mmCIF file of N, CA, C and O in Angstrom:
data_model
loop_
_atom_site.group_PDB
_atom_site.id
_atom_site.type_symbol
_atom_site.label_atom_id
_atom_site.label_comp_id
_atom_site.label_asym_id
_atom_site.label_seq_id
_atom_site.Cartn_x
_atom_site.Cartn_y
_atom_site.Cartn_z
ATOM 1 N N MET A 1 31.576 -69.312 -67.508
ATOM 2 C CA MET A 1 30.946 -69.981 -66.402
ATOM 3 C C MET A 1 29.817 -70.893 -66.855
ATOM 4 O O MET A 1 29.571 -71.894 -66.245
ATOM 5 N N SER A 2 29.109 -70.519 -67.901
ATOM 6 C CA SER A 2 27.959 -71.311 -68.300
ATOM 7 C C SER A 2 28.361 -72.690 -68.804
ATOM 8 O O SER A 2 27.536 -73.582 -68.847
ATOM 9 N N ASP A 3 29.628 -72.885 -69.179
ATOM 10 C CA ASP A 3 30.055 -74.194 -69.643
ATOM 11 C C ASP A 3 30.085 -75.209 -68.505
ATOM 12 O O ASP A 3 30.154 -76.397 -68.743
ATOM 13 N N ARG A 4 30.012 -74.753 -67.262
ATOM 14 C CA ARG A 4 29.969 -75.668 -66.123
ATOM 15 C C ARG A 4 28.603 -76.315 -65.977
ATOM 16 O O ARG A 4 28.460 -77.304 -65.283
ATOM 17 N N PHE A 5 27.594 -75.759 -66.590
ATOM 18 C CA PHE A 5 26.241 -76.274 -66.456
ATOM 19 C C PHE A 5 25.912 -77.181 -67.626
ATOM 20 O O PHE A 5 26.267 -76.902 -68.756
ATOM 21 N N ASN A 6 25.201 -78.226 -67.330
ATOM 22 C CA ASN A 6 24.812 -79.190 -68.355
ATOM 23 C C ASN A 6 23.796 -78.550 -69.299
ATOM 24 O O ASN A 6 22.813 -77.958 -68.876
ATOM 25 N N ASP A 7 24.048 -78.643 -70.593
ATOM 26 C CA ASP A 7 23.156 -78.042 -71.579
ATOM 27 C C ASP A 7 21.783 -78.700 -71.604
ATOM 28 O O ASP A 7 20.846 -78.141 -72.161
ATOM 29 N N THR A 8 21.648 -79.892 -71.022
ATOM 30 C CA THR A 8 20.359 -80.578 -71.054
ATOM 31 C C THR A 8 19.421 -80.079 -69.962
ATOM 32 O O THR A 8 18.269 -80.477 -69.933
ATOM 33 N N ILE A 9 19.904 -79.214 -69.079
ATOM 34 C CA ILE A 9 19.035 -78.673 -68.041
ATOM 35 C C ILE A 9 18.006 -77.764 -68.707
ATOM 36 O O ILE A 9 18.358 -76.866 -69.453
ATOM 37 N N SER A 10 16.739 -78.012 -68.446
ATOM 38 C CA SER A 10 15.710 -77.139 -69.007
ATOM 39 C C SER A 10 15.348 -76.110 -67.938
ATOM 40 O O SER A 10 14.842 -76.452 -66.881
ATOM 41 N N LEU A 11 15.646 -74.867 -68.218
ATOM 42 C CA LEU A 11 15.404 -73.795 -67.271
ATOM 43 C C LEU A 11 14.171 -73.009 -67.686
ATOM 44 O O LEU A 11 13.910 -72.826 -68.870
ATOM 45 N N GLN A 12 13.440 -72.533 -66.687
ATOM 46 C CA GLN A 12 12.261 -71.715 -66.922
ATOM 47 C C GLN A 12 12.465 -70.376 -66.237
ATOM 48 O O GLN A 12 12.937 -70.320 -65.102
ATOM 49 N N GLU A 13 12.087 -69.302 -66.917
ATOM 50 C CA GLU A 13 12.179 -67.976 -66.305
ATOM 51 C C GLU A 13 11.221 -67.889 -65.133
ATOM 52 O O GLU A 13 10.147 -68.485 -65.145
ATOM 53 N N THR A 14 11.627 -67.116 -64.128
ATOM 54 C CA THR A 14 10.776 -66.888 -62.966
ATOM 55 C C THR A 14 11.013 -65.479 -62.451
ATOM 56 O O THR A 14 12.087 -64.907 -62.658
ATOM 57 N N ASP A 15 10.014 -64.923 -61.799
ATOM 58 C CA ASP A 15 10.147 -63.630 -61.143
ATOM 59 C C ASP A 15 10.338 -63.801 -59.643
ATOM 60 O O ASP A 15 10.629 -62.837 -58.936
ATOM 61 N N ASP A 16 10.171 -65.016 -59.153
ATOM 62 C CA ASP A 16 10.269 -65.309 -57.727
ATOM 63 C C ASP A 16 11.728 -65.552 -57.339
ATOM 64 O O ASP A 16 12.317 -66.570 -57.706
ATOM 65 N N LYS A 17 12.307 -64.617 -56.583
ATOM 66 C CA LYS A 17 13.707 -64.742 -56.170
ATOM 67 C C LYS A 17 13.933 -65.940 -55.260
ATOM 68 O O LYS A 17 15.018 -66.491 -55.227
ATOM 69 N N ASP A 18 12.893 -66.347 -54.526
ATOM 70 C CA ASP A 18 13.040 -67.448 -53.581
ATOM 71 C C ASP A 18 13.146 -68.809 -54.259
ATOM 72 O O ASP A 18 13.769 -69.721 -53.741
ATOM 73 N N GLU A 19 12.541 -68.970 -55.439
ATOM 74 C CA GLU A 19 12.601 -70.252 -56.129
ATOM 75 C C GLU A 19 13.678 -70.299 -57.214
ATOM 76 O O GLU A 19 13.945 -71.344 -57.786
ATOM 77 N N ALA A 20 14.313 -69.171 -57.496
ATOM 78 C CA ALA A 20 15.332 -69.103 -58.553
ATOM 79 C C ALA A 20 16.568 -69.904 -58.161
ATOM 80 O O ALA A 20 16.997 -69.886 -57.014
ATOM 81 N N ARG A 21 17.128 -70.602 -59.153
ATOM 82 C CA ARG A 21 18.358 -71.385 -58.947
ATOM 83 C C ARG A 21 19.523 -70.851 -59.763
ATOM 84 O O ARG A 21 20.674 -71.127 -59.466
ATOM 85 N N PHE A 22 19.220 -70.106 -60.823
ATOM 86 C CA PHE A 22 20.256 -69.539 -61.682
ATOM 87 C C PHE A 22 19.903 -68.097 -62.030
ATOM 88 O O PHE A 22 18.739 -67.706 -61.995
ATOM 89 N N LEU A 23 20.938 -67.336 -62.383
ATOM 90 C CA LEU A 23 20.787 -65.939 -62.736
ATOM 91 C C LEU A 23 21.593 -65.678 -64.001
ATOM 92 O O LEU A 23 22.747 -66.094 -64.086
ATOM 93 N N ARG A 24 20.970 -65.051 -64.999
ATOM 94 C CA ARG A 24 21.690 -64.657 -66.205
ATOM 95 C C ARG A 24 21.880 -63.140 -66.170
ATOM 96 O O ARG A 24 20.925 -62.399 -65.931
ATOM 97 N N VAL A 25 23.096 -62.695 -66.400
ATOM 98 C CA VAL A 25 23.388 -61.270 -66.436
ATOM 99 C C VAL A 25 23.107 -60.774 -67.845
ATOM 100 O O VAL A 25 23.786 -61.153 -68.794
ATOM 101 N N ASP A 26 22.072 -59.939 -67.973
ATOM 102 C CA ASP A 26 21.702 -59.393 -69.276
ATOM 103 C C ASP A 26 22.500 -58.134 -69.604
ATOM 104 O O ASP A 26 22.884 -57.930 -70.745
ATOM 105 N N LYS A 27 22.733 -57.292 -68.609
ATOM 106 C CA LYS A 27 23.471 -56.047 -68.814
ATOM 107 C C LYS A 27 24.136 -55.648 -67.512
ATOM 108 O O LYS A 27 23.503 -55.636 -66.463
ATOM 109 N N VAL A 28 25.432 -55.344 -67.572
ATOM 110 C CA VAL A 28 26.158 -54.821 -66.417
ATOM 111 C C VAL A 28 25.937 -53.315 -66.396
ATOM 112 O O VAL A 28 26.264 -52.618 -67.354
ATOM 113 N N LYS A 29 25.340 -52.807 -65.313
ATOM 114 C CA LYS A 29 24.983 -51.395 -65.229
ATOM 115 C C LYS A 29 26.115 -50.509 -64.730
ATOM 116 O O LYS A 29 26.107 -49.309 -64.971
ATOM 117 N N PHE A 30 27.089 -51.070 -63.987
ATOM 118 C CA PHE A 30 28.130 -50.274 -63.370
ATOM 119 C C PHE A 30 29.508 -50.811 -63.737
ATOM 120 O O PHE A 30 29.758 -52.010 -63.633
ATOM 121 N N GLN A 31 30.391 -49.921 -64.139
ATOM 122 C CA GLN A 31 31.760 -50.306 -64.469
ATOM 123 C C GLN A 31 32.436 -50.824 -63.203
ATOM 124 O O GLN A 31 32.241 -50.288 -62.119
ATOM 125 N N GLY A 32 33.220 -51.861 -63.346
ATOM 126 C CA GLY A 32 33.890 -52.468 -62.207
ATOM 127 C C GLY A 32 33.141 -53.646 -61.630
ATOM 128 O O GLY A 32 33.657 -54.366 -60.780
ATOM 129 N N CYS A 33 31.921 -53.849 -62.067
ATOM 130 C CA CYS A 33 31.138 -55.001 -61.642
ATOM 131 C C CYS A 33 31.739 -56.238 -62.301
ATOM 132 O O CYS A 33 31.924 -56.269 -63.516
ATOM 133 N N LYS A 34 32.044 -57.252 -61.558
ATOM 134 C CA LYS A 34 32.787 -58.412 -62.055
ATOM 135 C C LYS A 34 31.879 -59.527 -62.558
ATOM 136 O O LYS A 34 31.943 -60.665 -62.103
ATOM 137 N N PHE A 35 31.014 -59.177 -63.504
ATOM 138 C CA PHE A 35 30.156 -60.153 -64.154
ATOM 139 C C PHE A 35 30.311 -60.023 -65.661
ATOM 140 O O PHE A 35 30.665 -58.968 -66.168
ATOM 141 N N THR A 36 30.015 -61.098 -66.377
ATOM 142 C CA THR A 36 30.075 -61.104 -67.830
ATOM 143 C C THR A 36 28.659 -61.132 -68.374
ATOM 144 O O THR A 36 27.859 -62.001 -67.984
ATOM 145 N N GLU A 37 28.345 -60.199 -69.259
ATOM 146 C CA GLU A 37 27.010 -60.153 -69.854
ATOM 147 C C GLU A 37 26.741 -61.429 -70.645
ATOM 148 O O GLU A 37 27.601 -61.903 -71.379
ATOM 149 N N GLY A 38 25.551 -61.982 -70.462
ATOM 150 C CA GLY A 38 25.151 -63.199 -71.158
ATOM 151 C C GLY A 38 25.506 -64.481 -70.423
ATOM 152 O O GLY A 38 25.061 -65.554 -70.824
ATOM 153 N N GLU A 39 26.273 -64.388 -69.357
ATOM 154 C CA GLU A 39 26.680 -65.589 -68.613
ATOM 155 C C GLU A 39 25.612 -65.993 -67.603
ATOM 156 O O GLU A 39 24.863 -65.175 -67.086
ATOM 157 N N LEU A 40 25.578 -67.292 -67.320
ATOM 158 C CA LEU A 40 24.651 -67.878 -66.364
ATOM 159 C C LEU A 40 25.427 -68.201 -65.101
ATOM 160 O O LEU A 40 26.491 -68.826 -65.167
ATOM 161 N N TYR A 41 24.911 -67.765 -63.951
ATOM 162 C CA TYR A 41 25.565 -67.981 -62.660
ATOM 163 C C TYR A 41 24.621 -68.746 -61.740
ATOM 164 O O TYR A 41 23.416 -68.463 -61.698
ATOM 165 N N GLU A 42 25.169 -69.695 -61.006
ATOM 166 C CA GLU A 42 24.368 -70.456 -60.057
ATOM 167 C C GLU A 42 24.115 -69.606 -58.818
ATOM 168 O O GLU A 42 25.036 -68.992 -58.283
ATOM 169 N N ILE A 43 22.872 -69.589 -58.359
ATOM 170 C CA ILE A 43 22.507 -68.841 -57.162
ATOM 171 C C ILE A 43 22.776 -69.701 -55.944
ATOM 172 O O ILE A 43 22.395 -70.861 -55.884
ATOM 173 N N LYS A 44 23.453 -69.105 -54.969
ATOM 174 C CA LYS A 44 23.714 -69.758 -53.694
ATOM 175 C C LYS A 44 23.011 -68.949 -52.618
ATOM 176 O O LYS A 44 22.587 -67.830 -52.854
ATOM 177 N N ARG A 45 22.872 -69.505 -51.428
ATOM 178 C CA ARG A 45 22.159 -68.816 -50.355
ATOM 179 C C ARG A 45 22.954 -68.879 -49.053
ATOM 180 O O ARG A 45 23.556 -69.882 -48.725
ATOM 181 N N TYR A 46 22.908 -67.765 -48.327
ATOM 182 C CA TYR A 46 23.535 -67.663 -47.008
ATOM 183 C C TYR A 46 22.418 -67.583 -45.978
ATOM 184 O O TYR A 46 21.542 -66.716 -46.063
ATOM 185 N N TYR A 47 22.427 -68.487 -45.008
ATOM 186 C CA TYR A 47 21.350 -68.591 -44.030
ATOM 187 C C TYR A 47 21.746 -68.072 -42.653
ATOM 188 O O TYR A 47 21.145 -68.428 -41.653
ATOM 189 N N GLY A 48 22.730 -67.188 -42.576
ATOM 190 C CA GLY A 48 23.241 -66.709 -41.297
ATOM 191 C C GLY A 48 22.431 -65.618 -40.644
ATOM 192 O O GLY A 48 22.679 -65.276 -39.498
ATOM 193 N N ASN A 49 21.457 -65.007 -41.316
ATOM 194 C CA ASN A 49 20.684 -63.913 -40.753
ATOM 195 C C ASN A 49 19.193 -64.191 -40.912
ATOM 196 O O ASN A 49 18.530 -63.639 -41.783
ATOM 197 N N GLU A 50 18.660 -65.023 -40.051
ATOM 198 C CA GLU A 50 17.255 -65.437 -40.154
ATOM 199 C C GLU A 50 16.278 -64.302 -39.868
ATOM 200 O O GLU A 50 15.164 -64.303 -40.377
ATOM 201 N N LEU A 51 16.684 -63.320 -39.066
ATOM 202 C CA LEU A 51 15.787 -62.210 -38.738
ATOM 203 C C LEU A 51 15.436 -61.385 -39.971
ATOM 204 O O LEU A 51 14.325 -60.893 -40.106
ATOM 205 N N VAL A 52 16.376 -61.224 -40.878
ATOM 206 C CA VAL A 52 16.149 -60.413 -42.066
ATOM 207 C C VAL A 52 15.631 -61.254 -43.230
ATOM 208 O O VAL A 52 14.699 -60.860 -43.922
ATOM 209 N N PHE A 53 16.228 -62.426 -43.459
ATOM 210 C CA PHE A 53 15.928 -63.208 -44.652
ATOM 211 C C PHE A 53 15.091 -64.451 -44.386
ATOM 212 O O PHE A 53 14.787 -65.197 -45.314
ATOM 213 N N GLY A 54 14.714 -64.683 -43.146
ATOM 214 C CA GLY A 54 13.864 -65.824 -42.824
ATOM 215 C C GLY A 54 14.493 -67.148 -43.229
ATOM 216 O O GLY A 54 15.706 -67.311 -43.167
ATOM 217 N N ASN A 55 13.675 -68.088 -43.676
ATOM 218 C CA ASN A 55 14.191 -69.407 -44.040
ATOM 219 C C ASN A 55 14.593 -69.500 -45.510
ATOM 220 O O ASN A 55 14.993 -70.557 -45.971
ATOM 221 N N THR A 56 14.483 -68.401 -46.285
ATOM 222 C CA THR A 56 14.875 -68.440 -47.694
ATOM 223 C C THR A 56 16.352 -68.124 -47.893
ATOM 224 O O THR A 56 16.914 -68.472 -48.912
ATOM 225 N N GLY A 57 16.973 -67.461 -46.945
ATOM 226 C CA GLY A 57 18.391 -67.135 -47.049
ATOM 227 C C GLY A 57 18.657 -65.947 -47.954
ATOM 228 O O GLY A 57 17.819 -65.547 -48.754
ATOM 229 N N GLU A 58 19.835 -65.388 -47.795
ATOM 230 C CA GLU A 58 20.258 -64.254 -48.618
ATOM 231 C C GLU A 58 20.916 -64.782 -49.889
ATOM 232 O O GLU A 58 21.817 -65.602 -49.849
ATOM 233 N N MET A 59 20.470 -64.288 -51.028
ATOM 234 C CA MET A 59 20.944 -64.768 -52.325
ATOM 235 C C MET A 59 22.291 -64.143 -52.673
ATOM 236 O O MET A 59 22.501 -62.952 -52.483
ATOM 237 N N PHE A 60 23.222 -64.972 -53.191
ATOM 238 C CA PHE A 60 24.475 -64.466 -53.726
ATOM 239 C C PHE A 60 24.945 -65.356 -54.861
ATOM 240 O O PHE A 60 24.468 -66.471 -55.022
ATOM 241 N N VAL A 61 25.856 -64.832 -55.673
ATOM 242 C CA VAL A 61 26.483 -65.606 -56.747
ATOM 243 C C VAL A 61 27.988 -65.403 -56.664
ATOM 244 O O VAL A 61 28.463 -64.424 -56.088
ATOM 245 N N ILE A 62 28.727 -66.326 -57.221
ATOM 246 C CA ILE A 62 30.177 -66.206 -57.288
ATOM 247 C C ILE A 62 30.508 -65.454 -58.576
ATOM 248 O O ILE A 62 30.170 -65.898 -59.663
ATOM 249 N N ASP A 63 31.170 -64.294 -58.434
ATOM 250 C CA ASP A 63 31.454 -63.463 -59.601
ATOM 251 C C ASP A 63 32.677 -63.975 -60.361
ATOM 252 O O ASP A 63 33.250 -65.015 -60.016
ATOM 253 N N ASP A 64 33.081 -63.246 -61.396
ATOM 254 C CA ASP A 64 34.186 -63.675 -62.257
ATOM 255 C C ASP A 64 35.536 -63.681 -61.538
ATOM 256 O O ASP A 64 36.472 -64.320 -62.002
ATOM 257 N N ASP A 65 35.632 -62.981 -60.411
ATOM 258 C CA ASP A 65 36.857 -62.989 -59.609
ATOM 259 C C ASP A 65 36.852 -64.107 -58.580
ATOM 260 O O ASP A 65 37.782 -64.236 -57.790
ATOM 261 N N GLY A 66 35.762 -64.894 -58.540
ATOM 262 C CA GLY A 66 35.656 -65.994 -57.588
ATOM 263 C C GLY A 66 35.211 -65.555 -56.206
ATOM 264 O O GLY A 66 35.353 -66.297 -55.244
ATOM 265 N N LYS A 67 34.644 -64.357 -56.095
ATOM 266 C CA LYS A 67 34.205 -63.827 -54.805
ATOM 267 C C LYS A 67 32.683 -63.867 -54.705
ATOM 268 O O LYS A 67 31.981 -63.785 -55.701
ATOM 269 N N GLU A 68 32.203 -63.977 -53.464
ATOM 270 C CA GLU A 68 30.765 -63.947 -53.222
ATOM 271 C C GLU A 68 30.260 -62.539 -53.505
ATOM 272 O O GLU A 68 30.804 -61.564 -53.011
ATOM 273 N N ASN A 69 29.195 -62.424 -54.305
ATOM 274 C CA ASN A 69 28.630 -61.128 -54.648
ATOM 275 C C ASN A 69 27.144 -61.155 -54.310
ATOM 276 O O ASN A 69 26.379 -61.895 -54.907
ATOM 277 N N TYR A 70 26.769 -60.339 -53.335
ATOM 278 C CA TYR A 70 25.389 -60.286 -52.850
ATOM 279 C C TYR A 70 24.569 -59.210 -53.564
ATOM 280 O O TYR A 70 23.392 -59.065 -53.291
ATOM 281 N N SER A 71 25.173 -58.452 -54.462
ATOM 282 C CA SER A 71 24.488 -57.296 -55.049
ATOM 283 C C SER A 71 24.249 -57.412 -56.554
ATOM 284 O O SER A 71 24.037 -56.412 -57.218
ATOM 285 N N ALA A 72 24.260 -58.598 -57.091
ATOM 286 C CA ALA A 72 24.084 -58.776 -58.535
ATOM 287 C C ALA A 72 22.755 -58.217 -59.029
ATOM 288 O O ALA A 72 22.692 -57.634 -60.104
ATOM 289 N N LEU A 73 21.692 -58.357 -58.239
ATOM 290 C CA LEU A 73 20.386 -57.853 -58.665
ATOM 291 C C LEU A 73 20.347 -56.323 -58.686
ATOM 292 O O LEU A 73 19.559 -55.739 -59.414
ATOM 293 N N LEU A 74 21.201 -55.690 -57.908
ATOM 294 C CA LEU A 74 21.251 -54.228 -57.879
ATOM 295 C C LEU A 74 22.189 -53.662 -58.938
ATOM 296 O O LEU A 74 21.955 -52.589 -59.473
ATOM 297 N N LEU A 75 23.263 -54.382 -59.232
ATOM 298 C CA LEU A 75 24.307 -53.867 -60.124
ATOM 299 C C LEU A 75 24.104 -54.242 -61.574
ATOM 300 O O LEU A 75 24.757 -53.674 -62.453
ATOM 301 N N CYS A 76 23.226 -55.198 -61.843
ATOM 302 C CA CYS A 76 23.057 -55.716 -63.197
ATOM 303 C C CYS A 76 21.585 -55.889 -63.527
ATOM 304 O O CYS A 76 20.766 -56.120 -62.641
ATOM 305 N N LYS A 77 21.273 -55.814 -64.809
ATOM 306 C CA LYS A 77 19.954 -56.235 -65.284
ATOM 307 C C LYS A 77 20.041 -57.751 -65.434
ATOM 308 O O LYS A 77 20.949 -58.245 -66.116
ATOM 309 N N THR A 78 19.138 -58.477 -64.813
ATOM 310 C CA THR A 78 19.248 -59.929 -64.765
ATOM 311 C C THR A 78 17.936 -60.603 -65.141
ATOM 312 O O THR A 78 16.866 -60.001 -65.133
ATOM 313 N N THR A 79 18.048 -61.892 -65.446
ATOM 314 C CA THR A 79 16.901 -62.770 -65.627
ATOM 315 C C THR A 79 17.106 -63.948 -64.699
ATOM 316 O O THR A 79 18.194 -64.535 -64.659
ATOM 317 N N LEU A 80 16.061 -64.292 -63.938
ATOM 318 C CA LEU A 80 16.134 -65.402 -62.987
ATOM 319 C C LEU A 80 15.529 -66.651 -63.624
ATOM 320 O O LEU A 80 14.560 -66.578 -64.372
ATOM 321 N N TYR A 81 16.119 -67.802 -63.281
ATOM 322 C CA TYR A 81 15.643 -69.085 -63.808
ATOM 323 C C TYR A 81 15.478 -70.090 -62.667
ATOM 324 O O TYR A 81 16.239 -70.076 -61.708
ATOM 325 N N LYS A 82 14.487 -70.960 -62.835
ATOM 326 C CA LYS A 82 14.308 -72.062 -61.880
ATOM 327 C C LYS A 82 14.522 -73.380 -62.576
ATOM 328 O O LYS A 82 14.551 -73.479 -63.784
#
């Protein structure tokens, strides 16, 4: 997946989930989780539930099966980038 991103993009680590644009999977914690360790995934946002997530939206990434995965931060050790 990381080959889809331009290598000239300069990314900076961040702890702020709201400003993050990419997520790197450092370690998959649970078997069956459809992510590849070391890969960079683009963060997307779902804005359908404003009561819970406000104007920042719910964060998700497209996993290796091509499905929306809203639990990457729970299932994997990750690093966020802006």
